[in-house]
Short mmCIF file of C-alpha atoms in Angstrom, two decimals:
data_model
loop_
_atom_site.label_atom_id
_atom_site.label_comp_id
_atom_site.label_asym_id
_atom_site.label_seq_id
_atom_site.Cartn_x
_atom_site.Cartn_y
_atom_site.Cartn_z
CA UNK A 29 112.99 99.24 80.68
CA UNK A 30 110.40 98.07 83.19
CA UNK A 31 109.05 100.61 85.66
CA UNK A 32 107.80 97.94 88.07
CA UNK A 33 109.20 97.65 91.58
CA UNK A 34 109.38 95.01 94.28
CA UNK A 35 106.71 95.48 96.98
CA UNK A 36 106.07 93.78 100.30
CA UNK A 37 103.36 91.76 98.53
CA UNK A 38 106.11 90.02 96.52
CA UNK A 39 107.37 88.50 99.77
CA UNK A 40 104.02 87.53 101.28
CA UNK A 41 103.77 84.09 99.70
CA UNK A 42 100.71 84.72 97.53
CA UNK A 43 100.09 85.40 93.86
CA UNK A 44 102.75 88.11 93.57
CA UNK A 45 105.42 85.85 95.07
CA UNK A 46 104.62 83.17 92.51
CA UNK A 47 104.79 85.73 89.70
CA UNK A 48 108.14 87.04 90.94
CA UNK A 49 109.63 83.54 91.02
CA UNK A 50 108.23 82.69 87.59
CA UNK A 51 109.16 85.92 85.80
CA UNK A 52 112.57 86.60 87.36
CA UNK A 53 114.16 83.64 89.09
CA UNK A 54 112.82 80.69 87.11
CA UNK A 55 113.38 82.63 83.89
CA UNK A 56 117.11 82.85 84.67
CA UNK A 57 117.77 79.80 86.86
CA UNK A 58 115.68 77.06 85.20
CA UNK A 59 117.40 73.67 84.94
CA UNK A 60 116.29 70.04 85.40
CA UNK A 61 116.74 70.24 89.19
CA UNK A 62 115.03 73.62 89.67
CA UNK A 63 111.96 72.90 91.77
CA UNK A 64 108.62 74.31 92.83
CA UNK A 65 108.66 72.03 95.89
CA UNK A 66 110.17 72.73 99.31
CA UNK A 67 113.58 71.30 98.38
CA UNK A 68 115.45 70.12 95.31
CA UNK A 69 115.99 66.38 94.83
CA UNK A 70 119.58 65.62 93.84
CA UNK A 71 120.86 62.22 92.74
CA UNK A 72 124.43 61.90 94.03
CA UNK A 73 125.85 58.47 93.31
CA UNK A 74 123.40 55.96 94.74
CA UNK A 75 121.90 58.49 97.16
CA UNK A 76 118.89 60.78 96.76
CA UNK A 77 119.47 63.97 98.68
CA UNK A 78 117.16 66.89 99.43
CA UNK A 79 118.74 70.35 99.35
CA UNK A 80 117.09 73.59 100.47
CA UNK A 81 117.82 77.17 101.49
CA UNK A 82 115.70 79.78 103.26
CA UNK A 83 115.91 83.33 104.62
CA UNK A 84 114.35 84.52 107.88
CA UNK A 85 113.46 88.17 108.53
CA UNK A 86 110.61 87.83 111.04
CA UNK A 87 109.46 90.92 112.95
CA UNK A 88 109.49 90.88 115.92
CA UNK A 89 112.42 88.49 116.31
CA UNK A 90 110.96 87.11 119.56
CA UNK A 91 107.39 85.85 119.87
CA UNK A 92 105.30 83.52 122.00
CA UNK A 93 106.59 80.02 121.24
CA UNK A 94 109.97 80.90 119.77
CA UNK A 95 112.37 83.36 118.20
CA UNK A 96 114.07 83.85 114.85
CA UNK A 97 116.71 81.25 115.74
CA UNK A 98 114.25 78.46 116.43
CA UNK A 99 112.28 79.50 113.36
CA UNK A 100 115.34 79.32 111.10
CA UNK A 101 116.12 75.72 112.07
CA UNK A 102 112.50 74.57 111.96
CA UNK A 103 111.92 76.13 108.56
CA UNK A 104 114.91 74.37 107.05
CA UNK A 105 114.48 70.90 108.55
CA UNK A 106 110.76 71.00 107.73
CA UNK A 107 111.45 71.78 104.06
CA UNK A 108 113.72 68.72 103.95
CA UNK A 109 111.19 66.58 105.82
CA UNK A 110 108.50 67.47 103.27
CA UNK A 111 110.58 65.63 100.67
CA UNK A 112 110.74 62.59 102.95
CA UNK A 113 114.34 63.46 103.86
CA UNK A 114 116.06 62.96 107.19
CA UNK A 115 117.87 66.25 107.94
CA UNK A 116 121.63 65.75 108.21
CA UNK A 117 123.52 69.03 108.02
CA UNK A 118 122.83 72.78 108.00
CA UNK A 119 124.73 75.99 107.46
CA UNK A 120 123.65 79.45 108.62
CA UNK A 121 124.53 83.02 107.69
CA UNK A 122 123.80 85.99 109.95
CA UNK A 123 123.42 89.64 108.94
CA UNK A 124 123.46 91.59 112.22
CA UNK A 125 122.70 95.25 112.72
CA UNK A 126 125.38 97.31 114.43
CA UNK A 127 124.37 97.79 118.07
CA UNK A 128 122.41 94.54 118.38
CA UNK A 129 122.76 93.21 121.98
CA UNK A 130 125.16 90.29 122.30
CA UNK A 131 122.98 88.60 124.94
CA UNK A 132 120.07 88.54 122.44
CA UNK A 133 122.36 87.06 119.80
CA UNK A 134 123.37 84.34 122.24
CA UNK A 135 119.69 83.59 122.97
CA UNK A 136 119.13 83.12 119.25
CA UNK A 137 122.13 80.81 118.92
CA UNK A 138 121.01 78.81 121.98
CA UNK A 139 117.53 78.36 120.47
CA UNK A 140 119.11 77.13 117.24
CA UNK A 141 121.27 74.66 119.16
CA UNK A 142 118.31 73.28 121.10
CA UNK A 143 116.09 72.95 118.02
CA UNK A 144 118.85 71.37 115.94
CA UNK A 145 119.43 68.79 118.69
CA UNK A 146 115.73 67.92 118.70
CA UNK A 147 115.67 67.65 114.91
CA UNK A 148 118.84 65.54 114.79
CA UNK A 149 120.61 67.95 112.43
CA UNK A 150 124.13 69.38 112.80
CA UNK A 151 125.00 73.01 112.09
CA UNK A 152 128.41 72.64 110.47
CA UNK A 153 129.33 76.01 108.90
CA UNK A 154 128.21 79.60 108.61
CA UNK A 155 128.97 83.23 107.95
CA UNK A 156 128.60 86.49 109.89
CA UNK A 157 128.20 89.99 108.51
CA UNK A 158 127.59 93.18 110.50
CA UNK A 159 125.61 95.92 108.74
CA UNK A 160 125.57 99.59 109.71
CA UNK A 161 122.87 100.96 111.98
CA UNK A 162 119.60 101.07 110.06
CA UNK A 163 120.84 98.98 107.14
CA UNK A 164 119.14 95.87 108.50
CA UNK A 165 116.39 95.39 111.10
CA UNK A 166 118.17 93.75 114.08
CA UNK A 167 119.15 90.37 112.59
CA UNK A 168 118.42 88.34 109.47
CA UNK A 169 119.35 84.65 109.15
CA UNK A 170 119.78 82.53 106.03
CA UNK A 171 120.03 78.75 106.39
CA UNK A 172 120.80 75.92 104.00
CA UNK A 173 120.10 72.25 104.72
CA UNK A 174 120.76 68.86 103.21
CA UNK A 175 119.14 65.53 104.04
CA UNK A 176 118.90 61.96 102.82
CA UNK A 177 115.57 61.00 101.26
CA UNK A 178 113.98 57.78 102.48
CA UNK A 179 114.07 55.00 99.91
CA UNK A 180 110.27 54.75 99.95
CA UNK A 181 109.58 58.51 99.72
CA UNK A 182 108.43 60.14 96.47
CA UNK A 183 106.65 63.46 97.05
CA UNK A 184 105.88 66.50 94.93
CA UNK A 185 103.03 68.94 94.49
CA UNK A 186 102.73 67.56 90.96
CA UNK A 187 101.76 64.13 92.33
CA UNK A 188 98.35 65.10 93.77
CA UNK A 189 95.61 63.01 92.14
CA UNK A 190 91.81 62.99 92.06
CA UNK A 191 90.65 60.80 94.91
CA UNK A 192 93.39 61.93 97.28
CA UNK A 193 92.46 63.02 100.76
CA UNK A 194 93.73 66.41 101.93
CA UNK A 195 95.09 66.24 105.48
CA UNK A 196 96.43 68.91 107.83
CA UNK A 197 98.57 67.92 110.79
CA UNK A 198 96.99 70.38 113.21
CA UNK A 199 95.11 73.64 113.74
CA UNK A 200 95.93 76.32 111.20
CA UNK A 201 96.93 80.00 111.30
CA UNK A 202 98.57 79.93 114.72
CA UNK A 203 101.99 81.37 113.78
CA UNK A 204 100.64 84.23 111.71
CA UNK A 205 98.19 85.13 114.46
CA UNK A 206 100.99 85.05 117.06
CA UNK A 207 103.19 87.41 115.04
CA UNK A 208 100.25 89.75 114.48
CA UNK A 209 99.58 89.94 118.23
CA UNK A 210 103.28 90.33 119.05
CA UNK A 211 103.34 93.56 117.04
CA UNK A 212 100.64 94.97 119.35
CA UNK A 213 99.20 97.15 116.61
CA UNK A 214 95.54 96.43 117.38
CA UNK A 215 95.50 96.26 121.18
CA UNK A 216 94.13 92.70 121.11
CA UNK A 217 95.01 90.32 123.93
CA UNK A 218 94.72 86.59 123.27
CA UNK A 219 96.52 83.51 124.54
CA UNK A 220 98.07 82.40 121.25
CA UNK A 221 101.52 80.92 120.75
CA UNK A 222 103.31 79.92 117.57
CA UNK A 223 103.17 76.31 116.36
CA UNK A 224 106.86 76.58 115.39
CA UNK A 225 108.33 73.06 115.66
CA UNK A 226 110.72 70.67 113.85
CA UNK A 227 108.69 68.00 112.05
CA UNK A 228 111.09 65.31 110.79
CA UNK A 229 110.02 62.84 113.51
CA UNK A 230 106.40 63.47 112.52
CA UNK A 231 107.11 62.73 108.86
CA UNK A 232 109.13 59.64 109.76
CA UNK A 233 106.20 58.31 111.78
CA UNK A 234 103.88 58.78 108.79
CA UNK A 235 106.20 56.76 106.59
CA UNK A 236 106.23 54.00 109.17
CA UNK A 237 102.45 53.82 108.70
CA UNK A 238 102.47 54.00 104.87
CA UNK A 239 104.72 55.01 102.01
CA UNK A 240 101.73 55.80 99.79
CA UNK A 241 101.98 59.57 100.25
CA UNK A 242 101.82 61.87 97.23
CA UNK A 243 102.46 65.35 98.64
CA UNK A 244 103.83 66.82 101.87
CA UNK A 245 104.14 70.58 102.30
CA UNK A 246 104.68 72.83 105.30
CA UNK A 247 102.28 75.73 105.27
CA UNK A 248 104.48 78.74 105.99
CA UNK A 249 104.09 82.08 104.16
CA UNK A 250 100.54 82.40 102.91
CA UNK A 251 99.30 79.53 105.06
CA UNK A 252 97.38 76.43 104.06
CA UNK A 253 95.30 78.27 101.44
CA UNK A 254 98.36 79.36 99.47
CA UNK A 255 99.87 75.87 99.64
CA UNK A 256 96.65 74.36 98.29
CA UNK A 257 96.64 76.75 95.34
CA UNK A 258 100.30 75.91 94.62
CA UNK A 259 99.53 72.18 94.61
CA UNK A 260 96.40 72.64 92.49
CA UNK A 261 98.52 74.52 89.97
CA UNK A 262 101.36 71.99 89.95
CA UNK A 263 99.10 68.95 89.63
CA UNK A 264 96.39 70.39 87.37
CA UNK A 265 93.72 69.06 89.73
CA UNK A 266 90.93 70.68 91.75
CA UNK A 267 90.65 70.75 95.53
CA UNK A 268 87.42 70.74 97.54
CA UNK A 269 87.57 71.59 101.26
CA UNK A 270 84.95 71.11 103.97
CA UNK A 271 84.90 74.21 106.16
CA UNK A 272 83.59 72.46 109.26
CA UNK A 273 86.50 69.99 109.25
CA UNK A 274 89.30 72.58 109.18
CA UNK A 275 90.82 72.77 112.69
CA UNK A 276 91.25 76.33 113.97
CA UNK A 277 91.92 77.14 117.62
CA UNK A 278 89.14 79.17 119.26
CA UNK A 279 91.51 81.99 120.16
CA UNK A 280 92.72 82.22 116.54
CA UNK A 281 89.10 82.22 115.33
CA UNK A 282 88.38 85.08 117.71
CA UNK A 283 91.27 87.24 116.50
CA UNK A 284 90.46 86.51 112.84
CA UNK A 285 86.81 87.34 113.44
CA UNK A 286 87.69 90.74 114.91
CA UNK A 287 90.10 91.63 112.10
CA UNK A 288 88.31 90.01 109.17
CA UNK A 289 91.15 87.55 108.43
CA UNK A 290 90.93 84.08 106.91
CA UNK A 291 92.84 81.53 109.08
CA UNK A 292 93.69 79.50 105.97
CA UNK A 293 95.90 82.37 104.80
CA UNK A 294 97.74 82.90 108.08
CA UNK A 295 101.19 81.32 108.31
CA UNK A 296 101.96 78.10 110.13
CA UNK A 297 105.47 77.00 111.15
CA UNK A 298 104.70 73.54 112.51
CA UNK A 299 101.90 72.24 110.29
CA UNK A 300 101.99 69.88 107.33
CA UNK A 301 99.60 69.61 104.42
CA UNK A 302 99.48 66.01 103.16
CA UNK A 303 97.89 64.48 100.05
CA UNK A 304 97.45 60.72 99.96
CA UNK A 305 94.95 58.20 98.59
CA UNK A 306 91.74 58.24 100.60
CA UNK A 307 92.35 54.60 101.55
CA UNK A 308 95.51 55.69 103.42
CA UNK A 309 94.02 58.71 105.19
CA UNK A 310 92.93 56.96 108.39
CA UNK A 311 96.38 55.38 108.87
CA UNK A 312 98.10 58.71 108.32
CA UNK A 313 95.85 60.65 110.67
CA UNK A 314 96.25 57.98 113.37
CA UNK A 315 100.03 58.13 113.02
CA UNK A 316 100.02 61.92 113.19
CA UNK A 317 97.93 61.93 116.35
CA UNK A 318 100.60 59.83 118.06
CA UNK A 319 103.13 62.67 117.61
CA UNK A 320 103.44 65.68 119.94
CA UNK A 321 103.02 68.37 117.26
CA UNK A 322 100.07 66.86 115.37
CA UNK A 323 97.55 65.63 117.93
CA UNK A 324 94.58 67.33 116.22
CA UNK A 325 95.37 66.21 112.67
CA UNK A 326 92.34 66.00 110.40
CA UNK A 327 91.15 65.26 106.89
CA UNK A 328 89.83 68.56 105.53
CA UNK A 329 88.98 67.79 101.91
CA UNK A 330 89.72 65.86 98.75
CA UNK A 331 91.25 66.24 95.30
CA UNK A 332 88.85 66.30 92.36
CA UNK A 333 89.04 66.16 88.59
CA UNK A 334 86.74 69.20 88.41
CA UNK A 335 87.61 72.87 88.95
CA UNK A 336 91.20 72.29 87.90
CA UNK A 337 93.67 74.71 89.45
CA UNK A 338 91.05 75.99 91.90
CA UNK A 339 90.22 75.49 95.58
CA UNK A 340 86.53 75.17 96.39
CA UNK A 341 85.13 75.51 99.92
CA UNK A 342 82.04 73.60 100.97
CA UNK A 343 80.43 75.65 103.74
CA UNK A 344 78.72 74.40 106.90
CA UNK A 345 75.31 74.75 105.20
CA UNK A 346 76.38 72.72 102.15
CA UNK A 347 76.94 75.56 99.69
CA UNK A 348 80.11 75.62 97.57
CA UNK A 349 82.16 78.75 97.04
CA UNK A 350 85.50 79.54 95.44
CA UNK A 351 88.27 80.16 97.95
CA UNK A 352 89.91 83.27 96.47
CA UNK A 353 93.55 82.96 95.50
CA UNK A 354 95.65 84.97 97.96
CA UNK A 355 96.91 88.27 96.62
CA UNK A 356 98.53 91.40 97.98
CA UNK A 357 100.26 91.87 101.28
CA UNK A 358 99.03 89.22 103.75
CA UNK A 359 101.22 89.58 106.83
CA UNK A 360 104.69 90.95 106.04
CA UNK A 361 107.77 89.38 107.62
CA UNK A 362 106.16 86.43 109.41
CA UNK A 363 109.13 84.15 108.74
#
């Protein structure tokens, strides 16, 4: 019998999370539709549908730029959008701690309603459970979503190819930094708010510019760095980043500098990582900059045939260094 136990690191989105999925869940659940991408692709009749589920346990449940309700809708519609799917319907399940204020619960529901309206998705069913005091921390939400994939959309982390440009839709690390500050554990004051936003309209605009897009991912747990390692592993390619091109807000840089954190490993909740042929990069970036949540989109690197499965960082002085694969507890409970 194994004497290993689940730790917070298993939920942080890094190496231990990948190992947990591989050794436990994939080992028992594997089937032709089981996916390493943000949503499964299901062929139902003549339709291609994207299907996803996600749990939200963020602490604190309210933060600058949103709350757990907004986060739960954004996380689900963004996972569908990353497959090129228009979000159609969602369900939600609440686990609520005994004694949780009803007015706070209504604020969460109102945020979900507002975000769902913006995303064009309908919440059509759900479930409610109340746990005893101390059995759950305030409120946890689980959501499931389904969407119709655009006819011209074919995306997967396995599709990244040498010669692809690596694009981010905006500055990185904002959500993780916001949650860190909201906990007030370090006495740091900075004007940072979460990038939490629904991104289907952003993805749709990209596809209006070009359908030659290989990968779309939202950089949530573990941030952009973790996503890049996942894609490098799925595709068997290498990734080379240019440090000076990675957009990071000054206030996030300042907090990371004080605490010794790498912004690439801080969570985002409104940022996409896109891989597409270099010839398409300018069109994609231009389309992104027309959208409200991606005005500082940028090309930050390229896919290479060398250094397979690794992410290399080219520094401001031209040196190349290996970006270490994330491991251990990054920031617990950021989504």
